[in-house]
């Protein structure tokens, strides 16, 4: 049986009086790609950010690789090393070159040797097709290139799980494809991924499970063909017809 | 009164004396700015820490320093520290450092908060501790943004060091006033000392501009 990478039980999160997540349950198995869809404000980004504890839950359980994580007692920095994240706005470090961006955490968090970190970083940049940009500063890159560097930077920590928070939403349409291709390749290599996206083509093609969120709850989930071709819930149908 | 030849004569003649004063002014400025920058950084981090006690300490400190004249602070330090056997130079240096520190704290706080919060999140998502992300990711970017207002504060600090003449420290301004009253030629010495400060400030501005250029290279 495959390892259970993420288990979320009755997860609750509020910002002030606003209840953003109401009793969310979700399981992600090893090598599985789960795509979260839903309107903005439905809580999908917040759910993602709870998984690597950038937001701290108000209730419920988060189990990462079969270990329940309590933010009060666990070393969250250690957990985050195993759960990589890619952001909508890339968040590359502007004062560091592409290579330095990728090497930063292995050098200073994992205390890898410089030669080892550099070797790994160069291999990762090759993988995302940006070997020739190693010594360039992020400002000189296109959005698609920036996002691929951000993916390489997250992978440099050798995470077991990768979270993608609308990774193509800030990109010009012609640059979306290169980022999705990199993500698809990663999925094929067996990376466990949770992806918030509006790219339904990607969801259909790559996802093992599609989760539709509405109003802080998981409204419907299933295989891509179930959700896209035969949604059971009215809301899901409405949402899909509004974006397709 | 504006006899240029006379001013030049006195300038050349008083040059060795003023050099001694200049040296003390520079020492005083650099020591107080260095310590002041350290103090400023600590209080800026207090202010953004989100820890109430630290916020309060920083707020009270900044309110006290900004709410009282520098000359009063220097005298308090001078009379307070003299009893402990601390020299006039170090009293003035600490007084100026505490004063600069309060202003530099506000400069650093503003520049740290101006760095996009996604930068801290990116650092934390890679497993960095708050301190490591602050040191490696936030502060280098914040420092670059702080440089123009810091340069400005440094210039103010340089000129403020003239107040140390009131506690009998033989820096630039004090040389000018002593020589002026000795020779009854105050105006000449004041013009000369003004020139010294002007040149120092211009050199300093040049240095800050160079540093700014160098730091923004590549981006």
Coordinates of C-alpha atoms in Angstrom, one line a residue:
Chain A
X1 CA 0.0 0.0 0.0
X2 CA 1.2 3.5 -0.8
X3 CA 2.3 5.8 2.0
X4 CA -0.2 8.5 3.1
X5 CA 1.6 11.8 2.6
X6 CA -1.0 14.3 3.9
X7 CA -4.1 13.7 6.0
X8 CA -6.3 16.6 7.0
X9 CA -9.1 16.1 9.4
X10 CA -11.8 18.7 10.3
X11 CA -9.4 21.5 9.5
X12 CA -10.7 24.9 10.6
X13 CA -9.2 28.3 9.9
X14 CA -10.6 31.8 10.6
X15 CA -9.3 35.3 10.0
X16 CA -11.0 37.3 12.8
X17 CA -14.7 36.6 12.4
X18 CA -14.3 35.3 8.9
X19 CA -14.4 31.5 8.7
X20 CA -12.2 30.6 5.7
X21 CA -12.0 26.8 6.2
X22 CA -14.9 24.9 7.8
X23 CA -14.1 21.3 8.7
X24 CA -12.0 20.3 5.7
X25 CA -11.0 16.7 5.2
X26 CA -8.4 15.6 2.6
X27 CA -6.0 12.7 2.0
X28 CA -3.1 12.7 -0.4
X29 CA -1.2 9.5 -1.1
X30 CA 2.4 9.2 -2.2
X31 CA 3.0 10.3 -5.9
X32 CA -0.6 11.5 -6.1
X33 CA -1.4 14.9 -7.8
X34 CA -4.3 16.6 -6.2
X35 CA -5.7 19.8 -7.9
X36 CA -7.8 22.2 -5.9
X37 CA -10.2 24.3 -7.9
X38 CA -12.8 26.8 -6.9
X39 CA -13.7 30.5 -7.0
X40 CA -11.4 33.0 -5.3
X41 CA -12.3 33.2 -1.6
X42 CA -13.3 29.6 -1.5
X43 CA -10.4 28.8 0.8
X44 CA -8.1 26.8 -1.5
X45 CA -5.0 28.9 -1.0
X46 CA -5.6 29.0 2.7
X47 CA -5.8 25.2 2.8
X48 CA -2.6 25.0 0.9
X49 CA -0.9 27.5 3.3
X50 CA -2.1 25.5 6.3
X51 CA -0.4 22.4 5.0
X52 CA 3.1 24.0 5.3
X53 CA 2.0 26.1 8.3
X54 CA 2.4 29.5 6.7
X55 CA -1.1 29.8 8.3
X56 CA -1.7 28.1 11.6
X57 CA -4.9 26.2 11.9
X58 CA -7.6 27.0 14.5
X59 CA -8.8 23.4 14.7
X60 CA -8.6 19.9 13.4
X61 CA -5.6 17.7 12.6
X62 CA -2.8 17.9 10.0
X63 CA -0.8 14.7 9.5
X64 CA 2.3 14.9 7.3
X65 CA 3.9 11.6 6.4
X66 CA 2.0 9.7 9.0
X67 CA 3.0 12.1 11.8
X68 CA 0.5 14.5 13.3
X69 CA 2.0 18.0 13.4
X70 CA 1.2 20.2 16.3
X71 CA 2.4 23.7 15.6
X72 CA 3.0 24.3 19.3
X73 CA 5.4 21.4 19.9
X74 CA 6.7 20.5 16.5
X75 CA 9.7 22.2 14.8
X76 CA 7.8 23.7 11.8
X77 CA 11.1 24.6 10.1
X78 CA 11.9 20.9 9.9
X79 CA 8.4 20.1 8.5
X80 CA 8.7 22.9 5.9
X81 CA 11.9 21.4 4.6
X82 CA 9.9 18.3 3.6
X83 CA 7.0 20.4 2.1
X84 CA 8.1 22.7 -0.7
X85 CA 6.1 25.6 -1.9
X86 CA 5.8 27.6 -5.2
X87 CA 4.0 30.9 -5.0
X88 CA 1.8 32.8 -7.4
X89 CA 4.3 35.8 -7.4
X90 CA 7.4 33.6 -7.5
X91 CA 9.0 35.4 -4.5
X92 CA 12.5 34.9 -5.8
X93 CA 15.2 36.6 -3.8
X94 CA 16.0 39.7 -6.0
X95 CA 19.4 40.3 -4.4
X96 CA 20.7 36.9 -5.4
X97 CA 21.5 35.3 -8.7
X98 CA 19.4 32.4 -10.0
X99 CA 22.1 29.9 -8.9
X100 CA 22.3 31.6 -5.5
X101 CA 18.5 31.5 -5.1
X102 CA 18.6 27.7 -5.6
X103 CA 21.6 27.2 -3.4
X104 CA 20.5 29.5 -0.5
X105 CA 18.5 27.0 1.5
X106 CA 20.6 23.9 1.0
X107 CA 23.7 25.9 2.1
X108 CA 22.2 27.7 5.1
X109 CA 19.4 25.4 6.2
X110 CA 20.8 22.0 5.4
X111 CA 24.5 23.1 5.8
X112 CA 25.4 21.4 2.6
X113 CA 28.9 22.0 1.3
X114 CA 29.2 24.7 -1.3
X115 CA 30.4 22.3 -4.0
X116 CA 27.6 19.8 -3.4
X117 CA 24.9 22.6 -3.3
X118 CA 26.3 24.1 -6.5
X119 CA 26.3 20.7 -8.2
X120 CA 22.7 20.0 -7.2
X121 CA 21.5 23.5 -8.1
X122 CA 23.1 23.3 -11.5
X123 CA 21.5 19.9 -12.1
X124 CA 18.1 21.4 -11.1
X125 CA 18.5 24.4 -13.3
X126 CA 19.2 22.0 -16.2
X127 CA 16.1 20.1 -15.4
X128 CA 13.9 23.2 -15.6
X129 CA 15.8 24.3 -18.7
X130 CA 17.6 27.3 -17.3
X131 CA 21.2 26.3 -17.2
X132 CA 22.2 29.4 -19.2
X133 CA 20.6 31.7 -16.6
X134 CA 22.5 30.6 -13.6
X135 CA 24.4 33.8 -13.1
X136 CA 21.6 36.2 -14.0
X137 CA 19.5 38.2 -11.4
X138 CA 15.8 37.4 -11.3
X139 CA 14.8 40.8 -12.6
X140 CA 16.3 39.9 -15.9
X141 CA 14.0 36.8 -16.3
X142 CA 10.5 36.4 -17.8
X143 CA 7.7 35.4 -15.6
X144 CA 7.8 31.8 -16.8
X145 CA 11.5 31.6 -16.2
X146 CA 11.1 33.1 -12.7
X147 CA 8.5 30.5 -11.8
X148 CA 10.7 27.6 -13.1
X149 CA 13.6 29.0 -11.0
X150 CA 11.2 29.0 -8.0
X151 CA 10.3 25.4 -8.7
X152 CA 14.0 24.5 -8.8
X153 CA 14.6 26.4 -5.6
X154 CA 11.9 24.5 -3.8
X155 CA 13.2 21.2 -5.2
X156 CA 16.7 21.9 -4.0
X157 CA 15.5 21.0 -0.5
X158 CA 14.6 17.6 -1.8
X159 CA 11.0 17.8 -0.4
X160 CA 8.7 14.9 -0.3
X161 CA 5.6 17.0 -1.1
X162 CA 5.3 20.1 -3.4
X163 CA 2.6 22.7 -3.0
X164 CA 1.7 25.0 -5.9
X165 CA -0.3 28.1 -5.1
X166 CA -1.7 29.4 -8.4
X167 CA 1.7 29.0 -10.1
X168 CA 0.6 30.4 -13.5
X169 CA -1.9 33.0 -12.5
X170 CA 0.6 35.9 -12.7
X171 CA 2.0 34.8 -16.0
X172 CA 1.3 36.1 -19.5
X173 CA -0.7 33.5 -21.4
X174 CA 2.2 32.5 -23.7
X175 CA 4.4 31.7 -20.7
X176 CA 1.9 29.4 -18.9
X177 CA 2.8 26.3 -21.0
X178 CA 6.5 26.1 -20.0
X179 CA 5.6 26.2 -16.3
X180 CA 2.9 23.6 -16.6
X181 CA 5.3 21.4 -18.6
X182 CA 7.8 21.5 -15.8
X183 CA 5.1 20.6 -13.3
X184 CA 3.9 17.8 -15.5
X185 CA 7.4 16.3 -15.7
X186 CA 7.6 16.5 -11.9
X187 CA 4.3 14.7 -11.5
X188 CA 5.5 12.0 -13.9
X189 CA 8.6 11.5 -11.8
X190 CA 6.3 10.6 -8.9
X191 CA 6.4 13.8 -6.8
X192 CA 3.4 14.2 -4.5
X193 CA 1.8 17.4 -5.4
X194 CA -1.1 19.6 -4.3
X195 CA -1.9 22.3 -6.8
X196 CA -4.2 25.3 -6.7
X197 CA -4.9 26.3 -10.2
X198 CA -7.4 27.6 -12.8
X199 CA -5.7 25.6 -15.5
X200 CA -8.4 23.0 -16.2
X201 CA -6.4 21.5 -19.0
X202 CA -3.6 20.7 -16.6
X203 CA -6.1 19.3 -14.1
X204 CA -7.6 17.0 -16.6
X205 CA -4.4 15.7 -17.9
X206 CA -2.2 15.5 -14.8
X207 CA -4.5 15.3 -11.7
X208 CA -5.2 12.0 -10.0
X209 CA -7.9 13.8 -8.0
X210 CA -9.7 17.1 -8.5
X211 CA -11.2 18.8 -5.5
X212 CA -13.8 21.5 -5.9
X213 CA -13.9 23.9 -3.0
X214 CA -16.7 26.3 -2.2
X215 CA -17.2 28.6 0.8
X216 CA -14.5 27.0 2.9
X217 CA -15.6 23.5 2.3
X218 CA -14.8 20.6 0.0
X219 CA -17.9 20.5 -2.1
X220 CA -17.1 17.6 -4.4
X221 CA -14.0 15.6 -5.3
X222 CA -13.2 12.8 -7.7
X223 CA -11.2 11.7 -10.7
X224 CA -10.8 14.5 -13.3
X225 CA -13.3 12.8 -15.7
X226 CA -15.9 12.5 -12.9
X227 CA -15.6 16.2 -12.0
X228 CA -15.3 17.6 -15.4
X229 CA -17.6 15.3 -17.4
X230 CA -20.2 14.3 -14.8
X231 CA -20.2 16.7 -11.8
X232 CA -22.9 15.7 -9.3
X233 CA -23.3 19.0 -7.5
X234 CA -25.1 22.0 -9.0
X235 CA -22.5 24.3 -7.7
X236 CA -19.7 22.4 -9.3
X237 CA -21.5 22.5 -12.7
X238 CA -22.1 26.3 -12.3
X239 CA -18.4 26.9 -11.5
X240 CA -17.2 24.8 -14.3
X241 CA -19.5 26.4 -16.8
X242 CA -18.4 29.8 -15.6
X243 CA -14.7 29.1 -16.3
X244 CA -14.7 26.7 -19.3
Chain B
X1 CA 35.1 91.4 6.6
X2 CA 35.1 89.2 3.5
X3 CA 38.8 89.6 2.8
X4 CA 39.5 86.5 0.8
X5 CA 43.3 86.8 1.0
X6 CA 43.1 87.0 4.7
X7 CA 40.8 84.0 5.0
X8 CA 43.2 82.0 2.8
X9 CA 46.1 83.1 5.0
X10 CA 44.4 82.0 8.2
X11 CA 43.2 78.8 6.5
X12 CA 46.8 77.8 5.6
X13 CA 48.2 78.9 9.0
X14 CA 45.5 77.2 11.1
X15 CA 45.6 74.0 9.0
X16 CA 47.6 71.9 11.5
X17 CA 45.2 72.8 14.4
X18 CA 42.1 72.1 12.4
X19 CA 43.5 68.8 11.3
X20 CA 43.6 67.7 14.9
X21 CA 40.0 68.8 15.3
X22 CA 39.0 67.1 12.1
X23 CA 40.5 63.8 13.3
X24 CA 38.4 64.0 16.5
X25 CA 35.3 64.9 14.6
X26 CA 35.8 62.0 12.2
X27 CA 36.5 59.6 15.1
X28 CA 33.4 60.8 17.0
X29 CA 31.2 60.6 13.9
X30 CA 32.3 57.2 12.8
X31 CA 32.1 55.7 16.3
X32 CA 28.7 57.2 17.1
X33 CA 27.3 56.2 13.7
X34 CA 28.6 52.7 14.0
X35 CA 27.1 52.2 17.4
X36 CA 24.0 54.1 16.4
X37 CA 23.4 51.8 13.5
X38 CA 23.7 48.8 15.8
X39 CA 21.3 50.4 18.2
X40 CA 19.0 51.3 15.4
X41 CA 18.9 47.8 14.0
X42 CA 18.1 46.3 17.4
X43 CA 15.3 48.7 18.1
X44 CA 13.9 48.3 14.6
X45 CA 13.7 44.5 15.1
X46 CA 12.1 45.2 18.5
X47 CA 9.5 47.3 16.8
X48 CA 8.6 44.7 14.2
X49 CA 8.9 41.7 16.5
X50 CA 5.2 41.6 17.4
X51 CA 6.3 41.1 21.0
X52 CA 4.5 43.7 23.1
X53 CA 7.2 44.3 25.7
X54 CA 9.8 44.8 23.0
X55 CA 7.5 47.2 21.1
X56 CA 7.1 49.2 24.3
X57 CA 10.8 49.4 25.0
X58 CA 11.5 50.6 21.5
X59 CA 8.6 53.1 21.5
X60 CA 9.6 54.6 24.9
X61 CA 13.3 54.9 23.8
X62 CA 12.4 56.6 20.5
X63 CA 9.9 59.0 22.2
X64 CA 12.5 60.0 24.8
X65 CA 15.3 60.6 22.3
X66 CA 13.1 62.4 19.8
X67 CA 11.3 64.4 22.4
X68 CA 14.4 66.0 24.0
X69 CA 17.2 68.2 22.6
X70 CA 20.4 66.5 21.6
X71 CA 22.4 69.0 23.7
X72 CA 20.5 68.0 26.8
X73 CA 21.2 64.3 26.0
X74 CA 24.9 65.0 25.5
X75 CA 25.1 66.9 28.9
X76 CA 23.3 64.1 30.7
X77 CA 25.7 61.6 29.3
X78 CA 28.6 63.8 30.0
X79 CA 27.7 64.4 33.7
X80 CA 26.3 61.0 34.2
X81 CA 29.3 59.1 32.7
X82 CA 32.0 61.4 34.0
X83 CA 31.3 60.1 37.4
X84 CA 32.1 56.6 36.2
X85 CA 35.4 57.8 34.9
X86 CA 34.4 57.8 31.2
X87 CA 36.1 60.4 29.0
X88 CA 34.4 63.3 27.3
X89 CA 35.0 61.7 24.0
X90 CA 33.1 58.5 24.9
X91 CA 30.3 60.4 26.6
X92 CA 29.8 62.4 23.5
X93 CA 30.1 59.2 21.3
X94 CA 27.5 57.4 23.4
X95 CA 25.2 60.4 23.5
X96 CA 25.4 60.8 19.7
X97 CA 25.0 57.1 19.2
X98 CA 21.9 56.9 21.3
X99 CA 20.5 59.9 19.5
X100 CA 21.3 58.6 16.0
X101 CA 20.1 55.2 17.0
X102 CA 16.5 56.4 17.6
X103 CA 16.3 57.9 14.1
X104 CA 18.1 55.0 12.4
X105 CA 15.6 52.6 14.1
X106 CA 12.8 54.3 12.4
X107 CA 14.7 54.2 9.1
X108 CA 15.3 50.5 9.4
X109 CA 11.8 49.7 10.5
X110 CA 10.4 51.4 7.5
X111 CA 12.7 49.7 5.1
X112 CA 12.3 46.3 6.6
X113 CA 8.5 46.7 6.4
X114 CA 8.8 47.8 2.8
X115 CA 10.2 44.4 1.7
X116 CA 7.4 42.3 0.2
X117 CA 6.1 39.9 2.8
X118 CA 6.3 37.1 0.2
X119 CA 10.1 37.2 0.7
X120 CA 9.8 36.1 4.3
X121 CA 7.2 33.5 3.3
X122 CA 9.5 32.1 0.6
X123 CA 12.4 31.9 3.1
X124 CA 10.2 30.2 5.8
X125 CA 8.7 27.8 3.2
X126 CA 12.3 26.6 2.5
X127 CA 12.7 25.7 6.2
X128 CA 14.5 28.8 7.3
X129 CA 14.1 30.1 10.8
X130 CA 12.7 33.6 11.3
X131 CA 16.2 34.8 12.2
X132 CA 17.9 33.2 9.3
X133 CA 15.3 34.5 6.8
X134 CA 15.7 38.0 8.3
X135 CA 19.4 37.9 8.1
X136 CA 19.9 36.3 4.7
X137 CA 16.8 37.5 2.8
X138 CA 15.1 40.6 4.4
X139 CA 17.9 42.7 5.9
X140 CA 20.1 42.8 2.7
X141 CA 17.1 44.1 0.8
X142 CA 16.1 46.4 3.5
X143 CA 19.6 47.8 4.0
X144 CA 19.8 48.7 0.3
X145 CA 16.5 50.6 0.6
X146 CA 17.6 52.3 3.8
X147 CA 20.8 53.6 2.3
X148 CA 19.6 57.0 1.0
X149 CA 17.9 58.0 4.3
X150 CA 20.8 56.5 6.3
X151 CA 23.2 58.6 4.3
X152 CA 21.1 61.6 5.2
X153 CA 21.1 60.6 8.9
X154 CA 24.9 60.1 8.8
X155 CA 25.3 63.7 7.5
X156 CA 23.1 65.0 10.3
X157 CA 25.2 62.9 12.7
X158 CA 28.4 64.5 11.4
X159 CA 27.1 68.0 11.8
X160 CA 25.6 67.2 15.2
X161 CA 29.0 66.1 16.4
X162 CA 29.8 69.8 16.7
X163 CA 27.6 69.9 19.8
X164 CA 30.4 67.9 21.5
X165 CA 32.3 71.2 21.7
X166 CA 30.0 72.1 24.7
X167 CA 31.6 69.3 26.8
X168 CA 35.1 70.6 26.1
X169 CA 36.0 68.1 23.3
X170 CA 38.5 69.6 20.9
X171 CA 36.7 68.8 17.7
X172 CA 36.4 71.0 14.6
X173 CA 33.9 73.5 15.9
X174 CA 35.5 73.9 19.2
X175 CA 38.9 74.7 17.5
X176 CA 37.1 77.4 15.5
X177 CA 35.5 79.1 18.6
X178 CA 38.7 79.0 20.7
X179 CA 40.8 80.4 17.9
X180 CA 38.1 82.9 17.0
X181 CA 37.9 84.3 20.5
X182 CA 41.7 84.2 21.0
X183 CA 42.3 86.3 17.9
X184 CA 39.1 88.3 18.0
X185 CA 38.6 87.1 14.4
X186 CA 35.5 84.9 14.9
X187 CA 34.0 85.4 11.5
X188 CA 37.1 84.1 9.6
X189 CA 37.3 81.0 11.7
X190 CA 33.6 80.3 11.4
X191 CA 33.8 80.5 7.6
X192 CA 36.8 78.2 7.7
X193 CA 35.1 75.6 9.9
X194 CA 32.0 75.9 7.7
X195 CA 34.2 75.0 4.7
X196 CA 35.6 72.0 6.5
X197 CA 32.1 70.7 7.3
X198 CA 30.9 71.4 3.8
X199 CA 33.8 69.4 2.2
X200 CA 33.3 66.5 4.7
X201 CA 29.6 66.4 3.8
X202 CA 30.2 66.5 0.1
X203 CA 32.8 63.7 0.3
X204 CA 30.4 61.7 2.4
X205 CA 27.6 62.2 0.0
X206 CA 29.8 61.0 -2.8
X207 CA 30.7 57.9 -0.8
X208 CA 27.1 57.0 -0.2
X209 CA 26.2 57.5 -3.8
X210 CA 29.0 55.2 -4.9
X211 CA 27.9 52.6 -2.4
X212 CA 24.3 52.8 -3.6
X213 CA 25.4 52.3 -7.2
X214 CA 27.5 49.3 -6.2
X215 CA 24.7 47.7 -4.2
X216 CA 22.1 48.1 -7.0
X217 CA 24.4 46.6 -9.6
X218 CA 22.9 43.6 -11.4
X219 CA 19.3 44.1 -10.3

